[in-house]
CSV table of N, CA and C in Angstrom, one decimal:
chain,number,residue,atom,x,y,z
A,1,MET,N,23.2,-0.5,-19.8
A,1,MET,CA,22.5,0.7,-19.8
A,1,MET,C,23.7,1.7,-19.6
A,2,THR,N,23.6,2.8,-20.3
A,2,THR,CA,24.6,3.9,-20.3
A,2,THR,C,24.3,4.9,-18.9
A,3,ASN,N,25.3,5.6,-18.5
A,3,ASN,CA,25.1,6.4,-17.4
A,3,ASN,C,24.0,7.6,-17.7
A,4,LEU,N,24.1,8.0,-19.1
A,4,LEU,CA,23.0,9.0,-19.3
A,4,LEU,C,21.5,8.2,-19.2
A,5,GLN,N,21.5,7.0,-19.5
A,5,GLN,CA,20.1,6.3,-19.6
A,5,GLN,C,19.8,6.3,-17.9
A,6,LYS,N,20.7,5.9,-17.2
A,6,LYS,CA,20.4,5.7,-15.7
A,6,LYS,C,20.1,7.1,-15.1
A,7,LEU,N,20.9,8.1,-15.8
A,7,LEU,CA,20.4,9.6,-15.1
A,7,LEU,C,19.1,9.9,-15.6
A,8,ALA,N,18.6,9.5,-16.7
A,8,ALA,CA,17.2,9.7,-17.1
A,8,ALA,C,16.2,9.1,-16.3
A,9,LEU,N,16.4,8.1,-15.6
A,9,LEU,CA,15.8,7.3,-14.7
A,9,LEU,C,15.5,7.8,-13.2
A,10,VAL,N,16.5,8.8,-13.0
A,10,VAL,CA,16.5,9.5,-11.7
A,10,VAL,C,15.3,10.1,-11.3
A,11,PRO,N,14.7,11.2,-12.3
A,11,PRO,CA,13.8,11.8,-12.0
A,11,PRO,C,12.5,11.1,-11.7
A,12,PRO,N,12.2,10.0,-12.5
A,12,PRO,CA,11.0,9.1,-12.3
A,12,PRO,C,11.1,8.5,-11.2
A,13,PHE,N,12.2,7.9,-10.6
A,13,PHE,CA,12.5,7.1,-9.5
A,13,PHE,C,12.2,7.9,-8.4
A,14,LEU,N,12.6,9.3,-8.3
A,14,LEU,CA,12.4,10.3,-7.3
A,14,LEU,C,11.0,10.5,-7.1
A,15,LEU,N,10.3,10.6,-8.3
A,15,LEU,CA,8.8,10.9,-8.2
A,15,LEU,C,8.2,9.9,-7.8
A,16,GLY,N,8.6,8.5,-8.1
A,16,GLY,CA,7.9,7.5,-7.6
A,16,GLY,C,8.1,7.4,-5.8
A,17,LEU,N,9.3,7.5,-5.4
A,17,LEU,CA,9.5,7.3,-4.1
A,17,LEU,C,8.5,8.4,-3.2
A,18,VAL,N,8.5,9.7,-3.7
A,18,VAL,CA,7.8,10.6,-3.1
A,18,VAL,C,6.3,10.4,-3.2
A,19,MET,N,5.7,9.8,-4.3
A,19,MET,CA,4.5,9.5,-4.4
A,19,MET,C,4.0,8.3,-3.7
A,20,SER,N,4.9,7.3,-3.6
A,20,SER,CA,4.7,6.2,-2.9
A,20,SER,C,4.6,6.3,-1.3
A,21,ALA,N,5.5,7.1,-0.8
A,21,ALA,CA,5.6,7.5,0.6
A,21,ALA,C,4.3,8.3,1.0
A,22,MET,N,3.9,9.3,0.1
A,22,MET,CA,2.9,10.0,0.5
A,22,MET,C,1.6,9.2,0.3
A,23,ALA,N,1.5,8.3,-0.5
A,23,ALA,CA,0.3,7.5,-0.5
A,23,ALA,C,0.2,6.6,0.6
A,24,LEU,N,1.5,6.1,1.3
A,24,LEU,CA,1.4,5.1,2.2
A,24,LEU,C,1.2,5.9,3.5
A,25,PHE,N,1.9,7.1,3.7
A,25,PHE,CA,1.8,7.7,5.0
A,25,PHE,C,1.1,8.8,5.0
A,26,ALA,N,0.5,9.5,3.9
A,26,ALA,CA,-0.2,10.7,4.0
A,26,ALA,C,-1.3,10.6,2.9
A,27,PRO,N,-2.1,9.6,2.9
A,27,PRO,CA,-3.2,9.4,1.8
A,27,PRO,C,-4.1,10.5,1.6
A,28,THR,N,-4.4,11.3,2.6
A,28,THR,CA,-5.1,12.6,2.7
A,28,THR,C,-4.6,13.6,1.8
A,29,LYS,N,-3.0,13.7,2.1
A,29,LYS,CA,-2.4,14.6,1.3
A,29,LYS,C,-2.2,14.4,-0.3
A,30,ILE,N,-2.0,13.0,-0.6
A,30,ILE,CA,-1.8,12.5,-1.9
A,30,ILE,C,-3.3,12.8,-2.7
A,31,ALA,N,-4.4,12.6,-1.8
A,31,ALA,CA,-5.8,12.7,-2.6
A,31,ALA,C,-5.9,14.2,-3.1
A,32,GLU,N,-5.2,15.0,-2.1
A,32,GLU,CA,-5.4,16.4,-2.3
A,32,GLU,C,-4.6,16.8,-3.8
A,33,VAL,N,-3.3,16.3,-3.6
A,33,VAL,CA,-2.2,16.5,-4.7
A,33,VAL,C,-2.7,15.9,-5.8
A,34,LEU,N,-3.5,14.8,-5.9
A,34,LEU,CA,-3.9,14.5,-7.3
A,34,LEU,C,-5.3,14.9,-7.8
A,35,GLY,N,-5.7,15.9,-7.2
A,35,GLY,CA,-7.1,16.5,-7.8
A,35,GLY,C,-8.2,16.4,-6.8
A,36,GLY,N,-8.0,16.2,-5.5
A,36,GLY,CA,-9.1,16.4,-4.6
A,36,GLY,C,-10.1,15.1,-4.6
A,37,VAL,N,-9.2,14.0,-4.7
A,37,VAL,CA,-10.0,12.6,-4.7
A,37,VAL,C,-10.5,12.4,-3.5
A,38,THR,N,-11.8,12.0,-3.4
A,38,THR,CA,-12.5,11.7,-2.1
A,38,THR,C,-13.2,10.2,-2.0
A,39,ALA,N,-13.2,9.9,-0.9
A,39,ALA,CA,-14.0,8.5,-0.6
A,39,ALA,C,-15.2,9.0,0.1
A,40,THR,N,-16.4,8.1,-0.2
A,40,THR,CA,-17.3,8.4,0.6
A,40,THR,C,-17.6,7.5,1.8
A,41,GLY,N,-16.7,6.5,2.2
A,41,GLY,CA,-16.7,5.9,3.3
A,41,GLY,C,-15.5,5.1,3.7
A,42,PRO,N,-15.6,4.3,4.7
A,42,PRO,CA,-14.1,3.6,5.2
A,42,PRO,C,-13.7,2.8,4.0
A,43,VAL,N,-14.5,2.0,3.3
A,43,VAL,CA,-13.9,1.0,2.3
A,43,VAL,C,-13.4,1.8,1.1
A,44,GLY,N,-14.0,3.1,0.8
A,44,GLY,CA,-13.4,3.8,-0.2
A,44,GLY,C,-12.2,4.4,0.2
A,45,ALA,N,-12.0,4.9,1.4
A,45,ALA,CA,-10.9,5.4,1.9
A,45,ALA,C,-9.8,4.6,2.0
A,46,ALA,N,-9.9,3.1,2.3
A,46,ALA,CA,-9.0,2.1,2.3
A,46,ALA,C,-8.8,1.8,0.9
A,47,THR,N,-9.6,1.8,0.0
A,47,THR,CA,-9.4,1.6,-1.4
A,47,THR,C,-8.5,2.6,-2.1
A,48,LEU,N,-8.6,3.8,-1.8
A,48,LEU,CA,-7.7,5.0,-2.1
A,48,LEU,C,-6.4,4.8,-1.7
A,49,HIS,N,-6.4,4.5,-0.4
A,49,HIS,CA,-5.0,4.5,0.0
A,49,HIS,C,-4.2,3.2,-0.4
A,50,ALA,N,-4.8,2.3,-0.5
A,50,ALA,CA,-4.2,1.0,-1.1
A,50,ALA,C,-3.9,1.0,-2.6
A,51,ASP,N,-4.7,1.6,-3.4
A,51,ASP,CA,-4.6,1.7,-4.7
A,51,ASP,C,-3.6,2.8,-5.1
A,52,PHE,N,-3.4,3.9,-4.4
A,52,PHE,CA,-2.4,4.7,-4.9
A,52,PHE,C,-1.2,4.1,-4.4
A,53,THR,N,-1.0,3.7,-3.2
A,53,THR,CA,0.1,3.0,-2.6
A,53,THR,C,0.7,1.9,-3.7
A,54,ALA,N,-0.3,1.0,-4.0
A,54,ALA,CA,0.1,0.0,-4.9
A,54,ALA,C,0.7,0.4,-6.4
A,55,TYR,N,0.0,1.4,-6.9
A,55,TYR,CA,0.2,2.0,-8.2
A,55,TYR,C,1.6,2.6,-8.2
A,56,PHE,N,1.8,3.5,-7.2
A,56,PHE,CA,3.0,4.1,-7.2
A,56,PHE,C,4.3,3.4,-6.7
A,57,THR,N,4.1,2.3,-5.9
A,57,THR,CA,5.0,1.4,-5.4
A,57,THR,C,5.5,0.5,-6.4
A,58,VAL,N,4.7,0.0,-7.2
A,58,VAL,CA,4.9,-0.9,-8.6
A,58,VAL,C,5.7,-0.1,-9.5
A,59,PHE,N,5.4,1.2,-9.6
A,59,PHE,CA,6.1,2.1,-10.6
A,59,PHE,C,7.4,2.3,-10.0
A,60,THR,N,7.7,2.6,-8.7
A,60,THR,CA,9.1,2.7,-8.3
A,60,THR,C,9.8,1.5,-8.1
A,61,ILE,N,9.3,0.4,-7.9
A,61,ILE,CA,9.9,-0.9,-8.0
A,61,ILE,C,10.6,-1.2,-9.3
A,62,GLY,N,9.9,-0.8,-10.3
A,62,GLY,CA,10.0,-1.1,-11.8
A,62,GLY,C,11.4,-0.2,-12.2
A,63,VAL,N,11.2,1.0,-11.9
A,63,VAL,CA,12.4,2.0,-12.3
A,63,VAL,C,13.5,1.7,-11.3
A,64,GLY,N,13.3,1.5,-10.1
A,64,GLY,CA,14.4,1.1,-9.2
A,64,GLY,C,15.2,-0.1,-9.6
A,65,ALA,N,14.5,-1.1,-10.0
A,65,ALA,CA,15.2,-2.2,-10.6
A,65,ALA,C,16.0,-1.9,-11.7
A,66,ALA,N,15.4,-1.2,-12.7
A,66,ALA,CA,16.2,-0.9,-13.9
A,66,ALA,C,17.5,0.1,-13.5
A,67,LEU,N,17.2,1.0,-12.5
A,67,LEU,CA,18.4,1.9,-12.3
A,67,LEU,C,19.5,1.3,-11.6
A,68,PHE,N,19.0,0.6,-10.5
A,68,PHE,CA,20.1,-0.1,-9.7
A,68,PHE,C,20.4,-1.5,-9.9
A,69,ALA,N,19.7,-2.3,-10.7
A,69,ALA,CA,19.9,-3.5,-10.8
A,69,ALA,C,20.1,-4.0,-12.3
A,70,GLY,N,19.9,-2.8,-13.2
A,70,GLY,CA,20.1,-3.3,-14.5
A,70,GLY,C,19.0,-4.0,-15.2
A,71,LYS,N,17.8,-4.1,-14.6
A,71,LYS,CA,16.6,-4.8,-15.1
A,71,LYS,C,15.8,-4.1,-16.1
A,72,ARG,N,16.4,-3.8,-17.2
A,72,ARG,CA,15.6,-2.8,-18.1
A,72,ARG,C,14.3,-3.3,-18.3
A,73,THR,N,14.1,-4.6,-18.5
A,73,THR,CA,12.7,-5.1,-18.8
A,73,THR,C,11.6,-4.8,-17.8
A,74,TRP,N,12.1,-4.4,-16.6
A,74,TRP,CA,11.3,-4.0,-15.4
A,74,TRP,C,10.5,-2.7,-15.8
A,75,LEU,N,11.0,-1.9,-16.6
A,75,LEU,CA,10.6,-0.6,-17.1
A,75,LEU,C,9.2,-0.8,-17.8
A,76,TRP,N,8.9,-2.0,-18.1
A,76,TRP,CA,7.7,-2.0,-19.0
A,76,TRP,C,6.5,-1.9,-18.1
A,77,ALA,N,6.5,-2.2,-16.6
A,77,ALA,CA,5.3,-2.0,-15.9
A,77,ALA,C,5.2,-0.5,-15.6
A,78,PRO,N,6.2,0.4,-15.1
A,78,PRO,CA,6.1,1.7,-14.9
A,78,PRO,C,5.7,2.4,-16.3
A,79,LEU,N,6.2,2.0,-17.4
A,79,LEU,CA,5.7,2.5,-18.7
A,79,LEU,C,4.3,2.2,-18.9
A,80,GLY,N,3.8,1.1,-18.8
A,80,GLY,CA,2.4,0.7,-18.8
A,80,GLY,C,1.5,1.5,-18.0
A,81,LEU,N,2.0,1.6,-16.7
A,81,LEU,CA,1.2,2.4,-15.6
A,81,LEU,C,1.0,3.9,-16.1
A,82,PHE,N,2.1,4.6,-16.3
A,82,PHE,CA,1.9,6.0,-16.7
A,82,PHE,C,1.5,6.2,-18.0
A,83,GLY,N,1.9,5.3,-19.1
A,83,GLY,CA,1.4,5.5,-20.2
A,83,GLY,C,-0.1,5.3,-20.4
A,84,ILE,N,-0.6,4.2,-19.7
A,84,ILE,CA,-2.1,4.1,-19.9
A,84,ILE,C,-2.8,5.3,-19.2
A,85,THR,N,-2.3,5.5,-18.0
A,85,THR,CA,-2.7,6.8,-17.4
A,85,THR,C,-3.1,7.8,-18.1
A,86,GLY,N,-1.9,8.3,-18.8
A,86,GLY,CA,-1.7,9.5,-19.7
A,86,GLY,C,-2.8,9.4,-20.8
A,87,ILE,N,-2.9,8.4,-21.5
A,87,ILE,CA,-3.8,8.3,-22.5
A,87,ILE,C,-5.2,8.2,-22.2
A,88,VAL,N,-5.6,7.6,-21.1
A,88,VAL,CA,-6.9,7.5,-20.4
A,88,VAL,C,-7.2,9.2,-20.1
A,89,ARG,N,-6.2,9.7,-19.5
A,89,ARG,CA,-6.7,11.2,-18.9
A,89,ARG,C,-7.0,12.0,-20.3
A,90,VAL,N,-6.2,11.7,-21.2
A,90,VAL,CA,-6.5,12.6,-22.6
A,90,VAL,C,-8.0,12.2,-23.2
A,91,ILE,N,-8.3,10.9,-23.2
A,91,ILE,CA,-9.5,10.4,-23.7
A,91,ILE,C,-10.6,11.1,-22.8
A,92,HIS,N,-10.3,10.9,-21.6
A,92,HIS,CA,-11.4,11.6,-20.6
A,92,HIS,C,-11.4,13.2,-20.9
A,93,GLY,N,-10.4,13.7,-21.1
A,93,GLY,CA,-10.4,15.3,-21.5
A,93,GLY,C,-11.2,15.4,-22.7
A,94,LEU,N,-10.9,14.6,-23.7
A,94,LEU,CA,-11.6,14.8,-25.1
A,94,LEU,C,-13.2,14.5,-24.9
A,95,MET,N,-13.6,13.7,-24.1
A,95,MET,CA,-14.9,13.2,-23.9
A,95,MET,C,-15.6,14.3,-22.9
A,96,SER,N,-15.0,14.7,-21.7
A,96,SER,CA,-15.7,15.5,-20.9
A,96,SER,C,-15.2,16.8,-20.8
A,97,GLY,N,-14.2,17.3,-21.6
A,97,GLY,CA,-13.5,18.5,-21.5
A,97,GLY,C,-12.4,18.6,-20.4
A,98,PHE,N,-11.4,19.4,-20.7
A,98,PHE,CA,-10.2,19.3,-19.7
A,98,PHE,C,-10.3,20.4,-18.7
A,99,GLY,N,-10.3,19.9,-17.7
A,99,GLY,CA,-10.5,20.9,-16.4
A,99,GLY,C,-9.5,21.8,-16.0
A,100,VAL,N,-9.5,22.8,-15.2
A,100,VAL,CA,-8.3,23.4,-14.9
A,100,VAL,C,-7.3,22.5,-14.2
A,101,GLY,N,-6.1,22.6,-14.5
A,101,GLY,CA,-5.2,21.8,-14.0
A,101,GLY,C,-4.9,20.4,-14.6
A,102,ALA,N,-5.7,20.1,-15.6
A,102,ALA,CA,-5.6,18.8,-16.2
A,102,ALA,C,-4.2,18.6,-17.0
A,103,ALA,N,-3.7,19.6,-17.6
A,103,ALA,CA,-2.3,19.3,-18.3
A,103,ALA,C,-1.4,19.1,-17.5
A,104,GLN,N,-1.2,19.4,-16.2
A,104,GLN,CA,0.0,19.2,-15.4
A,104,GLN,C,0.4,17.7,-15.2
A,105,PRO,N,-0.7,16.9,-14.7
A,105,PRO,CA,-0.4,15.4,-14.8
A,105,PRO,C,-0.3,14.8,-16.0
A,106,ILE,N,-0.9,15.3,-17.1
A,106,ILE,CA,-0.5,14.7,-18.5
A,106,ILE,C,0.7,14.9,-18.8
A,107,LEU,N,1.2,16.2,-18.7
A,107,LEU,CA,2.7,16.5,-19.2
A,107,LEU,C,3.7,15.6,-18.3
A,108,ILE,N,3.4,15.5,-16.9
A,108,ILE,CA,4.4,14.7,-16.2
A,108,ILE,C,4.4,13.3,-16.6
A,109,GLU,N,3.1,12.7,-17.1
A,109,GLU,CA,3.1,11.3,-17.5
A,109,GLU,C,4.0,11.3,-18.8
A,110,ILE,N,3.8,12.1,-19.7
A,110,ILE,CA,4.4,12.2,-21.2
A,110,ILE,C,5.9,12.2,-20.9
A,111,VAL,N,6.4,13.3,-20.1
A,111,VAL,CA,7.9,13.2,-19.7
A,111,VAL,C,8.5,12.1,-19.3
A,112,THR,N,7.7,11.4,-18.2
A,112,THR,CA,8.4,10.4,-17.6
A,112,THR,C,8.1,9.2,-18.6
A,113,CYS,N,7.3,9.1,-19.4
A,113,CYS,CA,7.3,7.8,-20.2
A,113,CYS,C,8.3,8.2,-21.4
A,114,GLY,N,8.6,9.3,-21.8
A,114,GLY,CA,9.7,9.7,-22.6
A,114,GLY,C,11.0,9.4,-21.9
A,115,LEU,N,11.2,9.6,-20.8
A,115,LEU,CA,12.5,9.2,-20.0
A,115,LEU,C,12.7,7.8,-19.7
A,116,ILE,N,11.7,7.1,-19.6
A,116,ILE,CA,11.6,5.6,-19.5
A,116,ILE,C,11.9,5.0,-20.8
A,117,LEU,N,11.3,5.4,-22.0
A,117,LEU,CA,11.8,4.9,-23.4
A,117,LEU,C,13.0,5.2,-23.5
A,118,PHE,N,13.7,6.3,-23.4
A,118,PHE,CA,14.9,6.6,-23.5
A,118,PHE,C,15.8,5.7,-22.7
A,119,ALA,N,15.6,5.2,-21.6
A,119,ALA,CA,16.3,4.5,-20.8
A,119,ALA,C,16.1,2.9,-21.4
A,120,MET,N,15.0,2.7,-21.9
A,120,MET,CA,14.9,1.3,-22.6
A,120,MET,C,15.3,1.0,-23.9
A,121,ARG,N,15.9,2.3,-24.6
A,121,ARG,CA,16.2,2.1,-25.9
A,121,ARG,C,17.7,1.3,-26.0
A,122,SER,N,17.9,0.4,-26.8
A,122,SER,CA,19.2,-0.4,-27.0
A,122,SER,C,19.0,-1.7,-27.0
A,123,SER,N,19.8,-2.5,-27.8
A,123,SER,CA,19.4,-4.0,-27.9
A,123,SER,C,20.2,-4.5,-26.8
A,124,LYS,N,21.0,-4.0,-25.9
A,124,LYS,CA,21.6,-4.6,-24.9
A,124,LYS,C,21.0,-4.6,-23.6
A,125,SER,N,19.8,-5.2,-23.5
A,125,SER,CA,19.0,-5.4,-22.3
A,125,SER,C,19.5,-6.6,-21.5
A,126,THR,N,19.3,-6.3,-20.2
A,126,THR,CA,19.5,-7.4,-19.1
A,126,THR,C,18.5,-7.7,-18.3
C-alpha cells in the first residue's frame, strides 16, 4: 500500500474512531447526530447503543487493520458497511422522499467508500 493510499484511509479511520467512541460513551449524542434516533424502552436503548457501537467499531477495526498492519483485505468489511448503508439510504429516499439533512450522510458514505476503494486498488494486496 502506498503512502497516498494510507493517507486516504486517515479520514475514514478518524471518523470511525469518533463515531465508535460516541456510540460507546455517549449513545444519546450519537442518536442525535444520526438524525434523532430514539428507543421506546430499555431494550431498544440497549439495542441502539450496542448496534451503533458494533457497526462503527467493526468499521474502525477494518480500516485500522489496513492502515497500520497492511491488511488491505480487511477493507471489505468497512466498504460493505458504508456501501450498503449508502445504497439503502438512497433507496429509502427514492421510496419515501429525501428529508432535510438526508444528503449529508449519503455524501459521507460515498466519499468514504471512494477513499476505501482507492486504498484497495492494486494487485499488491497483503
